[in-house]
PDB file of C-alpha atoms and ligand atoms in Angstrom:
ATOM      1  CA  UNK A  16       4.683 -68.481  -3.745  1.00 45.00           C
ATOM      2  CA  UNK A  17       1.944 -66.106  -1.737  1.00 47.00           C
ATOM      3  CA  UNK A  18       2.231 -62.893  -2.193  1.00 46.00           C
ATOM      4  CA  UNK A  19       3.816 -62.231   1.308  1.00 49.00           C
ATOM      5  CA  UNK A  20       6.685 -64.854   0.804  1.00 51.00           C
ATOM      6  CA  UNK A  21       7.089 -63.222  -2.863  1.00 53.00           C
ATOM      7  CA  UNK A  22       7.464 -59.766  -1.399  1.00 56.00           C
ATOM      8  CA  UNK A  23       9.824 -60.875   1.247  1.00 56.00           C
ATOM      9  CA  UNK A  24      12.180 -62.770  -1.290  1.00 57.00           C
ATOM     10  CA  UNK A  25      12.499 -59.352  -2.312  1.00 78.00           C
ATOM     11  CA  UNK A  26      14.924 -56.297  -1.671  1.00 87.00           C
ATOM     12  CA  UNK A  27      15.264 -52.661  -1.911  1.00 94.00           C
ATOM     13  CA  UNK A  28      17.950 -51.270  -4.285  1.00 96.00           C
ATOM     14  CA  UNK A  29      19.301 -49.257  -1.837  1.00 97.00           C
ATOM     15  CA  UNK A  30      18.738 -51.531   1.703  1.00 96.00           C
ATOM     16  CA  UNK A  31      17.633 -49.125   4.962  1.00 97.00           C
ATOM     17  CA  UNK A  32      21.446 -49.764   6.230  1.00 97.00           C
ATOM     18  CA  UNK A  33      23.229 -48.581   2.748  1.00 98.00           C
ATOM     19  CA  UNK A  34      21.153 -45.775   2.505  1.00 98.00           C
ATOM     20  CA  UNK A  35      21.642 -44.719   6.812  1.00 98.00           C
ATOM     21  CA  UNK A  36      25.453 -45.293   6.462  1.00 98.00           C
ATOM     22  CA  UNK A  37      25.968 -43.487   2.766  1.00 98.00           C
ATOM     23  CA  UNK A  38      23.990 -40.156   4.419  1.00 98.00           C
ATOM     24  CA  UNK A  39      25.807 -40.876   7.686  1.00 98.00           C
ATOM     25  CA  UNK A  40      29.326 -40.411   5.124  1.00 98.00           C
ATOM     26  CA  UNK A  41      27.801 -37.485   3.539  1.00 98.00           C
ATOM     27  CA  UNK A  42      27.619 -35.453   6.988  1.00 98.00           C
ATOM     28  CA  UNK A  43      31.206 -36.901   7.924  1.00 98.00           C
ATOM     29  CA  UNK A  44      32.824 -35.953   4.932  1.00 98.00           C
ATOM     30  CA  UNK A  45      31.309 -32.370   5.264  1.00 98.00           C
ATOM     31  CA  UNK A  46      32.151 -32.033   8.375  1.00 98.00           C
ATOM     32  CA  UNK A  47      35.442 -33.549   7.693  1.00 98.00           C
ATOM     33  CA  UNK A  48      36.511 -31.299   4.599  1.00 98.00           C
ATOM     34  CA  UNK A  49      35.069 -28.274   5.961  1.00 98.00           C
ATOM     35  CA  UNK A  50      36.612 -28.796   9.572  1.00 98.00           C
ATOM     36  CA  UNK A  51      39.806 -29.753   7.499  1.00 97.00           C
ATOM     37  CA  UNK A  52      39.985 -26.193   5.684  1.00 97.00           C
ATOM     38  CA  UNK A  53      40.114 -24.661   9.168  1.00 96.00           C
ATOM     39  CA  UNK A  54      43.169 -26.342   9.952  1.00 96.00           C
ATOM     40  CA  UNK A  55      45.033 -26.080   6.910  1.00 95.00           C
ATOM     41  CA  UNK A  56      44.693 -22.325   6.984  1.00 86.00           C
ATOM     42  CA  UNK A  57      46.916 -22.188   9.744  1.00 85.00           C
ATOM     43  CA  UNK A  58      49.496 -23.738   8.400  1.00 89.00           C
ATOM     44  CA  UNK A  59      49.352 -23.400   4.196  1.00 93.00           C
ATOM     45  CA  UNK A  60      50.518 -26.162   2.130  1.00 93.00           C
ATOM     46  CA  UNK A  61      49.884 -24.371  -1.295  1.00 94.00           C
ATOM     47  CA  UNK A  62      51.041 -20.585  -0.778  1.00 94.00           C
ATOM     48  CA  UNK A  63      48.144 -18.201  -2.094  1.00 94.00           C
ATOM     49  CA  UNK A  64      45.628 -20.840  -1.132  1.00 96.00           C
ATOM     50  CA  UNK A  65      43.283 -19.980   1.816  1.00 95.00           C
ATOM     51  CA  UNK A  66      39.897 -20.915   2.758  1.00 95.00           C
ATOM     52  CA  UNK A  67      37.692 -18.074   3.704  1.00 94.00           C
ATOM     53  CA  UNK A  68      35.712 -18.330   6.909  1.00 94.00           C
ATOM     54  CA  UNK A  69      32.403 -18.471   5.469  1.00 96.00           C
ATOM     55  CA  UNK A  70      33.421 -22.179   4.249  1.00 97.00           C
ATOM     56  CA  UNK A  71      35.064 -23.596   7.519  1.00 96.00           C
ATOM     57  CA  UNK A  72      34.190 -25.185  10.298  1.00 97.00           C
ATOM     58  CA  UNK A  73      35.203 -23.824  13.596  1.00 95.00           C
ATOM     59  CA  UNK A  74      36.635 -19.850  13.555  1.00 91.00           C
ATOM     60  CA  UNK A  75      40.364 -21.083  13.983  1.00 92.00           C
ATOM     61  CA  UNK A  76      42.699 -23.924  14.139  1.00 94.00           C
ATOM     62  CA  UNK A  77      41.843 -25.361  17.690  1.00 96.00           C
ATOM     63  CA  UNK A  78      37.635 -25.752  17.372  1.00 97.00           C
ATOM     64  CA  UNK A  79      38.563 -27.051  13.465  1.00 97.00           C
ATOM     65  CA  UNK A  80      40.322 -29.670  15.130  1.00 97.00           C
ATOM     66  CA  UNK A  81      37.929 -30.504  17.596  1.00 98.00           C
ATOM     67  CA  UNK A  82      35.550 -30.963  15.129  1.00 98.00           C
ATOM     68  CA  UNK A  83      37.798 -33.280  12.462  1.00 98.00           C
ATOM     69  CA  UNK A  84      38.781 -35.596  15.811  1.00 97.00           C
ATOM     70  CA  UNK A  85      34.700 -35.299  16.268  1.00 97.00           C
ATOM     71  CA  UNK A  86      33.832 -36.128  12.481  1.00 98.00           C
ATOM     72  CA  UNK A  87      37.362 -39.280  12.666  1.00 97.00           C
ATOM     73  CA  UNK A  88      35.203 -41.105  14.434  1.00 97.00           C
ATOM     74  CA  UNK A  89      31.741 -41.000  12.841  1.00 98.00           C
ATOM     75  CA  UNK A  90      33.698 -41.485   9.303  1.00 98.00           C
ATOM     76  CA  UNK A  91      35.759 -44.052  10.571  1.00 98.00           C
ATOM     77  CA  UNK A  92      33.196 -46.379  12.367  1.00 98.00           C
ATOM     78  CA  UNK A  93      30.701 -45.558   9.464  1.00 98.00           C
ATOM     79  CA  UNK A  94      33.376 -46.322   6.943  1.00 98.00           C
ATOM     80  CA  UNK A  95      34.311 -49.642   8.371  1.00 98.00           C
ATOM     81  CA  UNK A  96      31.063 -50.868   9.350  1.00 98.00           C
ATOM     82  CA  UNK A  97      29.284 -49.984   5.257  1.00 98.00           C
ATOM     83  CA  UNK A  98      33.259 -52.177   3.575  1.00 98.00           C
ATOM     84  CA  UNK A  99      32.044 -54.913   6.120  1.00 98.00           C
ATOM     85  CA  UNK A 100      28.806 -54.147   4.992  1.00 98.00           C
ATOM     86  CA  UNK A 101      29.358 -54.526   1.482  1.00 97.00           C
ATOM     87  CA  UNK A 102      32.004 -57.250   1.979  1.00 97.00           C
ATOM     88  CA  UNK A 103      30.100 -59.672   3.869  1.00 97.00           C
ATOM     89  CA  UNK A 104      27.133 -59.408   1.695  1.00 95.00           C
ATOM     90  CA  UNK A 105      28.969 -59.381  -1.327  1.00 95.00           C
ATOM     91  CA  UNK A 106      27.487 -56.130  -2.188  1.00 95.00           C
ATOM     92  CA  UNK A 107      30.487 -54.428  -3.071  1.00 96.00           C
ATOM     93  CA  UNK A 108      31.973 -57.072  -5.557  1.00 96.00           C
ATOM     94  CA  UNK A 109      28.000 -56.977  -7.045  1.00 93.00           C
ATOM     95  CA  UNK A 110      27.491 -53.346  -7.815  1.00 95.00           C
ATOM     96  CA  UNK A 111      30.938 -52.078  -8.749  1.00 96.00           C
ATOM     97  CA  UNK A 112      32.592 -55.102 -10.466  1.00 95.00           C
ATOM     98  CA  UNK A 113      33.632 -55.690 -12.987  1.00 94.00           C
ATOM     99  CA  UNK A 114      34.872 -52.445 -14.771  1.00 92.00           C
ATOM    100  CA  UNK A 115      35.291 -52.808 -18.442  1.00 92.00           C
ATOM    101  CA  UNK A 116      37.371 -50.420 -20.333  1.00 92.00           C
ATOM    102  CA  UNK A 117      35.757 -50.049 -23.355  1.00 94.00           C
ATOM    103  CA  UNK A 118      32.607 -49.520 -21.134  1.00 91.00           C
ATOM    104  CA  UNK A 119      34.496 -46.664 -19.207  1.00 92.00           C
ATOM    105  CA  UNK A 120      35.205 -45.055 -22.593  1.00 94.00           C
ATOM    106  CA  UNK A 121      32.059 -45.226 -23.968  1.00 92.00           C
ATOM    107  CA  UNK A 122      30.658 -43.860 -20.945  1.00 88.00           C
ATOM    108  CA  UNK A 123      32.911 -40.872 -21.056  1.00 89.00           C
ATOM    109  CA  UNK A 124      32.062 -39.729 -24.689  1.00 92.00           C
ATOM    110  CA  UNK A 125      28.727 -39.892 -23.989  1.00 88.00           C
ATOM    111  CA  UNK A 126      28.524 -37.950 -21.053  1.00 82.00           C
ATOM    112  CA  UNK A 127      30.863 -35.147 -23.084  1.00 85.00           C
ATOM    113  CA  UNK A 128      28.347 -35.214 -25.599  1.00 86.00           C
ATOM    114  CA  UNK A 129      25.908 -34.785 -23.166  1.00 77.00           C
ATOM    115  CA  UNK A 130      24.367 -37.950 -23.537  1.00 78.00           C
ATOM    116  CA  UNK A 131      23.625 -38.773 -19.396  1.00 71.00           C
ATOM    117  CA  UNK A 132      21.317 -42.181 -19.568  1.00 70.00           C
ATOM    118  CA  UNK A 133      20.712 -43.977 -16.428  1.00 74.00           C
ATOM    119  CA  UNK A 134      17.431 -46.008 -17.584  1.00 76.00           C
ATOM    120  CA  UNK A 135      18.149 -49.296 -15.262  1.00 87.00           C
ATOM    121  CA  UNK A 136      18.747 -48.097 -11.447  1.00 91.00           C
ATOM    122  CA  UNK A 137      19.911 -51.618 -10.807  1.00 91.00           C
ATOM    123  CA  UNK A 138      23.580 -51.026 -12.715  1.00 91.00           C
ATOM    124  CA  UNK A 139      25.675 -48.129 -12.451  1.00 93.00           C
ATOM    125  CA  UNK A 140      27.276 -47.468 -15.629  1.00 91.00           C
ATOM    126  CA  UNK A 141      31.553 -48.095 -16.117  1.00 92.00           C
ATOM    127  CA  UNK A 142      32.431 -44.342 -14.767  1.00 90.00           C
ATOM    128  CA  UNK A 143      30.467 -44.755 -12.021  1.00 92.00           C
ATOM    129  CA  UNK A 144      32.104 -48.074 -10.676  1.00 95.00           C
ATOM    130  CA  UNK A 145      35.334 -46.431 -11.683  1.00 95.00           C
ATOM    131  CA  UNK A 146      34.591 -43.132  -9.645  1.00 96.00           C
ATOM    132  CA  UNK A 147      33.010 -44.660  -6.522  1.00 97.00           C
ATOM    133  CA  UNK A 148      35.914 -47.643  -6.304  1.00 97.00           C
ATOM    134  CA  UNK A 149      38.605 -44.329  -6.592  1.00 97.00           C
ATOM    135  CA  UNK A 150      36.460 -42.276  -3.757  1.00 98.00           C
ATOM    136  CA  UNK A 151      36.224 -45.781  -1.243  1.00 98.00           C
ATOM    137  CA  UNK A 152      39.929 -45.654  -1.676  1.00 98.00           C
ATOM    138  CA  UNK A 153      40.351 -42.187  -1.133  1.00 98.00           C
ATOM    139  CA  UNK A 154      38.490 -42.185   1.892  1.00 98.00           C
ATOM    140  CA  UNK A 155      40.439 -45.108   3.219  1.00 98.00           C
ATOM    141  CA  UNK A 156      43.836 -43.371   2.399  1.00 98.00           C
ATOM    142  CA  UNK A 157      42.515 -40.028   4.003  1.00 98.00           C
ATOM    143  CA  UNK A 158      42.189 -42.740   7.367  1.00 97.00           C
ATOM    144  CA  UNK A 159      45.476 -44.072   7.057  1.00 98.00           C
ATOM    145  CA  UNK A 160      47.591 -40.122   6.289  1.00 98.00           C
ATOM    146  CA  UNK A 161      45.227 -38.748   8.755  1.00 98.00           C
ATOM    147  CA  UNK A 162      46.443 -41.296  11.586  1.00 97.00           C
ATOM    148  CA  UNK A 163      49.932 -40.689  10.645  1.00 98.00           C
ATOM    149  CA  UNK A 164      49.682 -36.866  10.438  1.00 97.00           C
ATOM    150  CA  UNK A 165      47.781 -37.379  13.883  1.00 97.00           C
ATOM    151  CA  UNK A 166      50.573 -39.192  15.822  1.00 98.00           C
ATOM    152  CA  UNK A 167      53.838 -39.292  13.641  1.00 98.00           C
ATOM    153  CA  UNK A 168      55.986 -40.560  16.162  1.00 98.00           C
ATOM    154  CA  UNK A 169      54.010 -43.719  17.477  1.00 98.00           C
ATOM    155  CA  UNK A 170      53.659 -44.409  13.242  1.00 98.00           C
ATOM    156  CA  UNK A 171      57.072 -43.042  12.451  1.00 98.00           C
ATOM    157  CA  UNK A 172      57.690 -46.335   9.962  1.00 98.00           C
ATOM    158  CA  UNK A 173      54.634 -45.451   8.405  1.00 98.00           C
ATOM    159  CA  UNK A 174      55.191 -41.776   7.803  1.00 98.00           C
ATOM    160  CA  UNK A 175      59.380 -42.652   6.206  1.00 98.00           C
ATOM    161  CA  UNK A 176      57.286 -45.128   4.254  1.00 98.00           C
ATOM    162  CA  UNK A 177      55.099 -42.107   2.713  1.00 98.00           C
ATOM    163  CA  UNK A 178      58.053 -39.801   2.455  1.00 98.00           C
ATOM    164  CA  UNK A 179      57.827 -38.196   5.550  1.00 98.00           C
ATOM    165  CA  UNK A 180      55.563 -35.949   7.305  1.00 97.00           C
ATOM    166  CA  UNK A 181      54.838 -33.098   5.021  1.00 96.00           C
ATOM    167  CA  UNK A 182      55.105 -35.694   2.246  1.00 97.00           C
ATOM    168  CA  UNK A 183      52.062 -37.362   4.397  1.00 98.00           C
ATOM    169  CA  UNK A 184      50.253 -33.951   4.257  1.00 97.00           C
ATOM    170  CA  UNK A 185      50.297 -33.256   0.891  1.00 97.00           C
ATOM    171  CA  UNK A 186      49.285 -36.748   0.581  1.00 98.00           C
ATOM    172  CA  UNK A 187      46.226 -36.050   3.060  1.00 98.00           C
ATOM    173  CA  UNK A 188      45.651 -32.628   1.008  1.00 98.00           C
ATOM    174  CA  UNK A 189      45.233 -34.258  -2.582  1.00 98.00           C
ATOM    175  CA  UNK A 190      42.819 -37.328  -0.992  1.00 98.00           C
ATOM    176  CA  UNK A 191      40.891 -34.462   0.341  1.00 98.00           C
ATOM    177  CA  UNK A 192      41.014 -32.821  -3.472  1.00 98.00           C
ATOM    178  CA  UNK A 193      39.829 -36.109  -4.972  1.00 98.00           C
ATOM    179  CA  UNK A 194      36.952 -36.105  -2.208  1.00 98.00           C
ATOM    180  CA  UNK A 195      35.970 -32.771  -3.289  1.00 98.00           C
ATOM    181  CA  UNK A 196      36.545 -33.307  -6.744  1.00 98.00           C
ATOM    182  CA  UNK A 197      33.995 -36.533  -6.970  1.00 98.00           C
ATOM    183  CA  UNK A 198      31.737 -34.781  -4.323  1.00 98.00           C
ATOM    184  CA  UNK A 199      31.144 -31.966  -7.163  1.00 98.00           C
ATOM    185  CA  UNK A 200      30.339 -34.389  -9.891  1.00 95.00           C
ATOM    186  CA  UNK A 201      28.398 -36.977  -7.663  1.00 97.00           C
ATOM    187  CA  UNK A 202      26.112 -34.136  -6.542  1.00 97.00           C
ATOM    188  CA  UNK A 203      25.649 -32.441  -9.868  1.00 95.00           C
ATOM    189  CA  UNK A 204      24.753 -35.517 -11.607  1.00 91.00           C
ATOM    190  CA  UNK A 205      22.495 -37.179  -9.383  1.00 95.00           C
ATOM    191  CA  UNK A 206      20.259 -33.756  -9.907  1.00 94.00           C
ATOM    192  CA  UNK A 207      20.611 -34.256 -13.460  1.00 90.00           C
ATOM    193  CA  UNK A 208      19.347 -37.535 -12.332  1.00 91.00           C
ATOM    194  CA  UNK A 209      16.830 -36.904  -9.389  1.00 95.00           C
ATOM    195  CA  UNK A 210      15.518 -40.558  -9.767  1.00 95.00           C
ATOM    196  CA  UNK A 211      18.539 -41.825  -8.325  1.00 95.00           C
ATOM    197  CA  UNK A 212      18.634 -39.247  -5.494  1.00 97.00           C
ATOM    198  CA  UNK A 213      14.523 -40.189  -4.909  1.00 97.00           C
ATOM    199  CA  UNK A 214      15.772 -43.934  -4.568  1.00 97.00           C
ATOM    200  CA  UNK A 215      18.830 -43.348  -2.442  1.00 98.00           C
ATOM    201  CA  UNK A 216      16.527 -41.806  -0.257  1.00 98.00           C
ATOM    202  CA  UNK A 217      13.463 -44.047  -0.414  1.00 97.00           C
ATOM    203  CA  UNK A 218      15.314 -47.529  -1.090  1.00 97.00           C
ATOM    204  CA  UNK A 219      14.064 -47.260  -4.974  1.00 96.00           C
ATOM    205  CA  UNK A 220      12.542 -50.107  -6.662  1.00 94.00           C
ATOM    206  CA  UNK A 221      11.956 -53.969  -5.091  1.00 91.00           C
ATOM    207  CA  UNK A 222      14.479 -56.480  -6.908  1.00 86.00           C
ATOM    208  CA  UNK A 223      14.302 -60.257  -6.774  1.00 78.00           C
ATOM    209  CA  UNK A 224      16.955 -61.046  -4.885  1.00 69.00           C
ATOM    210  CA  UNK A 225      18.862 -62.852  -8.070  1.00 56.00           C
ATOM    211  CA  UNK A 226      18.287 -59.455  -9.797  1.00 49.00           C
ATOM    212  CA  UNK A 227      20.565 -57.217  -7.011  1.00 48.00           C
ATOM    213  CA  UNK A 228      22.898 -60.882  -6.865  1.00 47.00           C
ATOM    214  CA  UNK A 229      23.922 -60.579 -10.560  1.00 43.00           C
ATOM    215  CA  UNK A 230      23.644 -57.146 -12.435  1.00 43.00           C
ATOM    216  CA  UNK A 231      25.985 -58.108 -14.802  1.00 42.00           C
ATOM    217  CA  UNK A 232      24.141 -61.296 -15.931  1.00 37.00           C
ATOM    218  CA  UNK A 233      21.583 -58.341 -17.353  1.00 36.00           C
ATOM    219  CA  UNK A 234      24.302 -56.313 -19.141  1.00 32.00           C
TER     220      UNK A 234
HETATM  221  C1  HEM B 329      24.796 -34.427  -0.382  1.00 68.74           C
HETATM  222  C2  HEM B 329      25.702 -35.169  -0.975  1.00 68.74           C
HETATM  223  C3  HEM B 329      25.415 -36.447  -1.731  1.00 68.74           C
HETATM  224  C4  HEM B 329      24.376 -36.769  -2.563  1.00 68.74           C
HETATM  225  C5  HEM B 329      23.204 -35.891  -2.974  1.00 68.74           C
HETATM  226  C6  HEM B 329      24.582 -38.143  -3.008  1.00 68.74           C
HETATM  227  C7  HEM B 329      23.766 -38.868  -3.842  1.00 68.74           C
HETATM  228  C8  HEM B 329      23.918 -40.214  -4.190  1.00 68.74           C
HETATM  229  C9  HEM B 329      23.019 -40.975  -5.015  1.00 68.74           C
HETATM  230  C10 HEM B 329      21.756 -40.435  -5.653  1.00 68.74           C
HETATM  231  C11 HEM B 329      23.537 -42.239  -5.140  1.00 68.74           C
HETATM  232  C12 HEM B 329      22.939 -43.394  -5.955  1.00 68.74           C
HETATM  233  C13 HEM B 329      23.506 -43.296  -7.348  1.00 68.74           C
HETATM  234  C14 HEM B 329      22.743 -44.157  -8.319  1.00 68.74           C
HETATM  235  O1  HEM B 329      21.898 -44.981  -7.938  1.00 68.74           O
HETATM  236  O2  HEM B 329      22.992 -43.996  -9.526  1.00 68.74           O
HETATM  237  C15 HEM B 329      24.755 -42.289  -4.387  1.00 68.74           C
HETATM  238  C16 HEM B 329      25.571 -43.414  -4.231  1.00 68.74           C
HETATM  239  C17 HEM B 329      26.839 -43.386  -3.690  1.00 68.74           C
HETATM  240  N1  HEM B 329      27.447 -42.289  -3.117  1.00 68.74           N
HETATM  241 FE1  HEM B 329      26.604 -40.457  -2.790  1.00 68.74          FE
HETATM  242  N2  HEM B 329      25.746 -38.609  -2.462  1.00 68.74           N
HETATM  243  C18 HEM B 329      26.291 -37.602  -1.673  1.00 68.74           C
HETATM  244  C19 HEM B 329      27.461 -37.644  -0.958  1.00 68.74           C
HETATM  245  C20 HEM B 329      28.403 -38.654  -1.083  1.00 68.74           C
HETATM  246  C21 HEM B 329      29.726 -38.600  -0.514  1.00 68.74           C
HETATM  247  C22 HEM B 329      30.292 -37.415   0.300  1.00 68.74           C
HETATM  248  C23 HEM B 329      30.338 -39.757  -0.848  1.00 68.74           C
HETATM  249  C24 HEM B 329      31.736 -40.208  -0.548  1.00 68.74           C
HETATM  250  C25 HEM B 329      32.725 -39.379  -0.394  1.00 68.74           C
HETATM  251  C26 HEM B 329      29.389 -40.560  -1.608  1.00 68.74           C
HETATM  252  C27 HEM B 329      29.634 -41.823  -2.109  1.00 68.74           C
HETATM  253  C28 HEM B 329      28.720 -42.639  -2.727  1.00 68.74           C
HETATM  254  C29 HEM B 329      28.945 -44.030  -3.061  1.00 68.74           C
HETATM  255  C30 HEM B 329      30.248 -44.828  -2.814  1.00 68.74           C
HETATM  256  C31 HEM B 329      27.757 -44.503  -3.624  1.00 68.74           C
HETATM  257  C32 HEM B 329      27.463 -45.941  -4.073  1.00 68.74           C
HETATM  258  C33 HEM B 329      26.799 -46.587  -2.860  1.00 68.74           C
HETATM  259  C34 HEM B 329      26.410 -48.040  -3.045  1.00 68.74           C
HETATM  260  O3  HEM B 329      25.640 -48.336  -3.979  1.00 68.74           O
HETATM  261  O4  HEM B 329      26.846 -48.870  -2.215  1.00 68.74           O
HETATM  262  N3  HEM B 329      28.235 -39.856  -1.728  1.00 68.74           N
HETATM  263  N4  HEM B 329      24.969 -41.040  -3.835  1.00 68.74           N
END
């Protein structure tokens, strides 16, 4: 094989398309959360808790929701197009199956003994399957509670189905605590870990194509 053929059988870790559509999320979920904060402080679900101006977007209710029906549609179309994305190309099943539990345990002692290892790009460890499977799902469930919170009557099965409409909000609050939540720890560690933020940025290292095909043949 010449050295061309050889570098085209190749592929990044992170393709140009993951990488565009995962920074694409990260400004819709800002925008989303922050936007989000704006409208919840005009009508509380938690009494006590407010979110100072300084952390949301838009200086009252009606601009925050200009901007979250602005942000829908970038995190929406985004969202679909990377599941397609990662669907179609099998990418999905590849990097985040399977989870093992005894893996996901491990994992966790380590890290609370401060033991972070991420020596082989090409696999995220248990926890990290674990965390990005419970933020895809989370992201599609702030979708769904958002439509229904967004036009109750057209998707009035829907909302009786979720317990009804402040049922659906709390419902939309706590996917938006879980987004937060991961957001935190996502961020923190991949400075811990600035090799993985270099390659989510850059692509990071050129696999064989079997090599991105089957991590856990490696494992
Ligand atoms: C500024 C904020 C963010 C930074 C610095 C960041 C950083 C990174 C890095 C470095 C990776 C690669 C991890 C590795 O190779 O070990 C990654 C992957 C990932 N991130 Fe983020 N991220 C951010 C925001 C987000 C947000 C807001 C979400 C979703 C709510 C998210 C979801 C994911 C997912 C699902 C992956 C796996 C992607 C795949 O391999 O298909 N990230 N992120």
């Amino acid at each position: 094989m010449s050295i061309d053929s050889d570098h085209r059988a190749q592929r990044r870790l992170h393709p140009l398309g993951v990488r565009l559509m995962h920074w694409t999320n990260a400004i819709a979920m800002f925008v989303m959360i922050t936007s989000g904060w704006g409208i919840y402080d005009d009508y509380v679900i938690i009494p006590g808790l407010h979110f100072g101006q300084a952390v949301r977007l838009g200086s009252w209710a009606v601009p925050s929701l200009q901007w979250h029906f602005a942000g829908m549609w970038l995190l929406a179309v985004n969202g679909v197009a990377y599941l397609l994305y990662g669907i179609i190309t099998g990418r999905l099943r590849e990097r985040l199956l399977p989870i093992r539990w005894s893996e996901v345990r491990k994992t966790v002692l380590d890290t609370l003994h401060l033991r972070i290892e991420h020596d082989d790009l090409t696999v995220y460890n248990a926890v990290q399957k674990l965390l990005y499977i419970v933020v895809i799902v989370a992201g599609i469930s702030q979708v769904v509670t958002g439509l229904l919170i967004w036009k109750p009557v057209q998707f009035s099965k829907g909302v009786a189905l979720l317990g009804g409409f402040q049922a659906v909000r709390l419902e939309h609050f706590l996917g938006m605590a879980v987004i937060v939540g991961f957001v935190v720890v996502h961020v923190a560690l991949s400075f811990l870990v600035p090799r993985t933020l270099w390659a989510m940025l850059s692509g990071g290292p050129r696999l064989p194509r079997a090599a991105v095909r089957a991590p856990e043949a490696r494992t």
